[in-house]
Tab-separated table of C-alpha atoms in Angstrom:
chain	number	residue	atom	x	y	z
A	104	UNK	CA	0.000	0.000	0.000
A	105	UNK	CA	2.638	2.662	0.590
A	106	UNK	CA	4.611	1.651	-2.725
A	107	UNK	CA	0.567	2.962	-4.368
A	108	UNK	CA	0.774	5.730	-2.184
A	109	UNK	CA	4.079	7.071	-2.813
A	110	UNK	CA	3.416	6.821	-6.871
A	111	UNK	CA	0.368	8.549	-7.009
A	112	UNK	CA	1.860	11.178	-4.848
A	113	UNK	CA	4.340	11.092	-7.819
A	114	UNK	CA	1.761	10.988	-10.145
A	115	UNK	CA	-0.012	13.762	-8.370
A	116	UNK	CA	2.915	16.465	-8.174
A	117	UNK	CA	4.355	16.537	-12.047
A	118	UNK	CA	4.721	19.917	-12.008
A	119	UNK	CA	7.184	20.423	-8.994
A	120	UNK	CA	9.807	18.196	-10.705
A	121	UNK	CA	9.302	20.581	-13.571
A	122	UNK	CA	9.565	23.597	-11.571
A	123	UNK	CA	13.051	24.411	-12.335
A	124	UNK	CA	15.178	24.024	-15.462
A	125	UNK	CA	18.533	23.100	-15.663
A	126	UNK	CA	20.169	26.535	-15.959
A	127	UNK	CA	23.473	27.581	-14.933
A	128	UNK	CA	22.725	31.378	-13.712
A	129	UNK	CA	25.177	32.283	-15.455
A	130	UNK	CA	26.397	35.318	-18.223
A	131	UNK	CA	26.986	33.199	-21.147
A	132	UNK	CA	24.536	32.751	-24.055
A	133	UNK	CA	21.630	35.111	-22.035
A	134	UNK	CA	18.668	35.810	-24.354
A	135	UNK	CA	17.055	38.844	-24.047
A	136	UNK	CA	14.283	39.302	-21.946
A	137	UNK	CA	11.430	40.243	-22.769
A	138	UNK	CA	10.218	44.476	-21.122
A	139	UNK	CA	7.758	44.039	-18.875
A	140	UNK	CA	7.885	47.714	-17.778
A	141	UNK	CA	7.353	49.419	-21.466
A	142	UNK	CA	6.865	46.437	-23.972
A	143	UNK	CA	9.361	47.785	-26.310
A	144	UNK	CA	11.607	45.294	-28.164
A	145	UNK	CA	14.863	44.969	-26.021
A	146	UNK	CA	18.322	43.553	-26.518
A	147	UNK	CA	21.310	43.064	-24.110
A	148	UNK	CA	24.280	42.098	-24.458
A	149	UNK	CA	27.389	41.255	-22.371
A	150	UNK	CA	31.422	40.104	-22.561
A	151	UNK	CA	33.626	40.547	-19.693
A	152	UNK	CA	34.544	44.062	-20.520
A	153	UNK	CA	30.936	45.680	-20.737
A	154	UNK	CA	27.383	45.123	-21.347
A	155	UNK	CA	25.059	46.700	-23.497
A	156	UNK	CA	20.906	47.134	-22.679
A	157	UNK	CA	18.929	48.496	-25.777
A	158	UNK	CA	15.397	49.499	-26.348
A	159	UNK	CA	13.770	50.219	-29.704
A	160	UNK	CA	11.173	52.479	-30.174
A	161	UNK	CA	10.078	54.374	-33.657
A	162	UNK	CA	11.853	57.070	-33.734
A	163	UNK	CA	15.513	55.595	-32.369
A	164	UNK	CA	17.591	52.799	-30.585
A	165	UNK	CA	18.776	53.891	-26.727
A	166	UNK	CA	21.506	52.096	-25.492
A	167	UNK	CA	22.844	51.934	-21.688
A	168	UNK	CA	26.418	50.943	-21.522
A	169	UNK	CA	28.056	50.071	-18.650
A	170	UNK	CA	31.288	48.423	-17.398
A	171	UNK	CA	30.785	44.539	-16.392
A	172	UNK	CA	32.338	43.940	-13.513
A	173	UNK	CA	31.368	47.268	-11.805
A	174	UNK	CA	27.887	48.220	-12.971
A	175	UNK	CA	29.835	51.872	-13.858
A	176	UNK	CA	28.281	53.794	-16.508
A	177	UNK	CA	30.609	53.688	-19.925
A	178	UNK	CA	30.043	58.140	-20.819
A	179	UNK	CA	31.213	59.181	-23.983
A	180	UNK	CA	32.762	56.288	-25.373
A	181	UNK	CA	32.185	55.354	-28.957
A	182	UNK	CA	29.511	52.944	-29.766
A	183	UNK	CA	28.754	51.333	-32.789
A	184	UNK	CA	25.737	49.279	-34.025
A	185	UNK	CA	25.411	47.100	-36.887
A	186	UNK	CA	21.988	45.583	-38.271
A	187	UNK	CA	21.865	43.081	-41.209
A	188	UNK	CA	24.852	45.136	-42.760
A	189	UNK	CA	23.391	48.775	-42.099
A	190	UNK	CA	25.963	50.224	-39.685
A	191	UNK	CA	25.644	53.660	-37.663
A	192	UNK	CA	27.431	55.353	-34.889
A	193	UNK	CA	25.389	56.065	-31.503
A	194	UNK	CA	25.422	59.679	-30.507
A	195	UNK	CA	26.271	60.145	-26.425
A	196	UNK	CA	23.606	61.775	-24.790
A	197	UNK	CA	25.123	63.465	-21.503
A	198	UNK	CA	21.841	64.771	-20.227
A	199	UNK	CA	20.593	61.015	-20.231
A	200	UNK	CA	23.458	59.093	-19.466
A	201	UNK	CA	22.989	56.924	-22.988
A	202	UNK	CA	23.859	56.627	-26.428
A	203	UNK	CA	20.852	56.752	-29.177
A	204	UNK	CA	21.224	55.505	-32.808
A	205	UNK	CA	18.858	57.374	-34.750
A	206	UNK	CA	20.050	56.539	-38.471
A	207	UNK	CA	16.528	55.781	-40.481
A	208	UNK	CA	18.523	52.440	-42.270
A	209	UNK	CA	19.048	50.942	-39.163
A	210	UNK	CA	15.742	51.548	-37.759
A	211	UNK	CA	14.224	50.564	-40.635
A	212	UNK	CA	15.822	47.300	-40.882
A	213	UNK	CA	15.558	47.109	-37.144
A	214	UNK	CA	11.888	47.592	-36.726
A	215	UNK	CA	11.038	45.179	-39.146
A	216	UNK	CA	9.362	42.014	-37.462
A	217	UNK	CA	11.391	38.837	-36.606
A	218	UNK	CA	14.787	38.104	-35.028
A	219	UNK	CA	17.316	40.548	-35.922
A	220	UNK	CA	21.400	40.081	-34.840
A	221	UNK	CA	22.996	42.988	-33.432
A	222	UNK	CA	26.712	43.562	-33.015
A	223	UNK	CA	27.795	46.445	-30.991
A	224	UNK	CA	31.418	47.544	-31.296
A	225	UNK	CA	32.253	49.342	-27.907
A	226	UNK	CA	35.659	51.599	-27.477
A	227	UNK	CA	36.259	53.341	-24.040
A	228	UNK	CA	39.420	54.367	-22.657
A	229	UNK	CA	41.918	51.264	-23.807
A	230	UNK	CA	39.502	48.900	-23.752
A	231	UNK	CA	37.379	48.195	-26.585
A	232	UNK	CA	35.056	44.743	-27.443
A	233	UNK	CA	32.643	43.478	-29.728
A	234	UNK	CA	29.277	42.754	-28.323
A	235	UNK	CA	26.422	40.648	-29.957
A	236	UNK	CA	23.359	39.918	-29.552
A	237	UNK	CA	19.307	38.857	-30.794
A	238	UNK	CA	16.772	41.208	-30.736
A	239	UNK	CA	13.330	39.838	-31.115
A	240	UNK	CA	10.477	42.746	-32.741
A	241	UNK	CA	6.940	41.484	-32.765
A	242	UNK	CA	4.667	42.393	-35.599
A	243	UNK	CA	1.817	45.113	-34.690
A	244	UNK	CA	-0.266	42.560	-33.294
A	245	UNK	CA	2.160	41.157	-30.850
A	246	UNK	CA	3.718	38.312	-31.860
A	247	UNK	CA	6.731	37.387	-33.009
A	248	UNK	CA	7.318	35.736	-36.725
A	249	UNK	CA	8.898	33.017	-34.677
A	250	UNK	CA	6.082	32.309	-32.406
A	251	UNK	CA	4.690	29.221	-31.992
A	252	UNK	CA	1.294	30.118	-30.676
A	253	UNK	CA	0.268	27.649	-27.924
A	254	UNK	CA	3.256	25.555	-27.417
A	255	UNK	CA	4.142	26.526	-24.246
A	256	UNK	CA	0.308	27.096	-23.031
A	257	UNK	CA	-0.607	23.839	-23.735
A	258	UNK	CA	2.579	22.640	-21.821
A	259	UNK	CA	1.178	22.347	-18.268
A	260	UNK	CA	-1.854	20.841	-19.591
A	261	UNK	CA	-0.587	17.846	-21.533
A	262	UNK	CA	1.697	16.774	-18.495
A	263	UNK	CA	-1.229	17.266	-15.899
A	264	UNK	CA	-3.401	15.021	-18.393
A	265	UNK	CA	-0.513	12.582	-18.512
A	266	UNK	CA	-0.602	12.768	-14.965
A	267	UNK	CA	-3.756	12.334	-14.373
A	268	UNK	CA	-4.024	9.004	-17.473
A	269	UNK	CA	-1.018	7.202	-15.307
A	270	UNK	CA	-2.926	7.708	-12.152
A	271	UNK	CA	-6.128	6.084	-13.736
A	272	UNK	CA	-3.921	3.243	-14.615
A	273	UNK	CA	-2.570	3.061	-10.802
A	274	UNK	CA	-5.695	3.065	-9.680
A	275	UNK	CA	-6.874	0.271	-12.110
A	276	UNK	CA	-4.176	-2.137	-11.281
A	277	UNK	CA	-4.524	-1.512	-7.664
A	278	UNK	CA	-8.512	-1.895	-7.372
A	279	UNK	CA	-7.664	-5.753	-9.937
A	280	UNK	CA	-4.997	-6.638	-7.539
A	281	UNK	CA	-8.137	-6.107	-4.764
A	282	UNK	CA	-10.741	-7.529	-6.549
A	283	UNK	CA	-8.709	-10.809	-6.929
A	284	UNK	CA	-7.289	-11.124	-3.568
């Protein structure tokens, strides 16, 4: 009886074993998250030397660059962005602390929906590095050309009904073993 009890409690809790994936935590390979705060498109990237946060809107590309290992803000360094071949210089905005690309190119092939790559060339002081990085722009309804609507909504539900068929089955072979004894 406890060997049935302990695998339908197994049975019965799927979704704690599922709870957490096998990441690392760490800085390597990080895909951009998505902006919860202003839904923009967003795209980060990050070596050893700095790390770069940028958020698209119409009218231009702001970029936050900062220094890795001590969160300090990278000001008037040179920063250059590169979309699908179109390439333009980001102007340093001291008032804001950023650097905006505004070049109409860029922005055009940036806004366009789908998964773009981004490669930011970064010089400040002696230390320079080449960034890069995915940026994911939905289409005006939301979604992204790479979507797959309802794969990971229907996720939950097709291991809770798997859950659910295996503890049918328990059940079955535990009520025959019953009937017969």
């Amino acid at each position: 009886m406890k060997s049935i009890i302990t695998v339908l409690m197994c049975l019965a809790f799927p979704a704690i074993a599922l709870a957490h994936g096998g990441e690392d935590h760490g800085h390597d390979d990080v895909p951009a998250a998505p902006s919860a705060v202003s839904g923009l498109p967003r795209v980060e990237a990050a070596t050893e030397t700095f790390e770069v946060v940028g958020t698209l809107s119409d009218h231009e590309l702001a970029l936050v660059v900062d220094r890795f290992e001590t969160n300090e803000p990278v000001l008037n360094g040179k920063v250059e962005v590169e979309v699908d071949g179109a390439k333009s210089m980001a102007k340093f905005r001291p008032e804001r602390g950023d650097y905006a690309v505004d070049d109409k190119a860029l922005l055009t092939t940036l806004t366009k929906p789908g998964k773009h790559s981004v490669m930011f060339t970064i010089a400040a002081g002696n230390d320079s590095d080449l960034l890069e990085a995915a940026m994911q722009v939905a289409d005006a309804s939301g979604t992204t050309a790479n979507a797959k609507p309802g794969a990971l909504s229907s996720f939950p539900f097709s291991v809770s009904a798997m859950g659910i068929a295996a503890l049918a089955l328990v059940l079955a072979v535990a009520t025959a073993r019953v009937i017969r004894r």
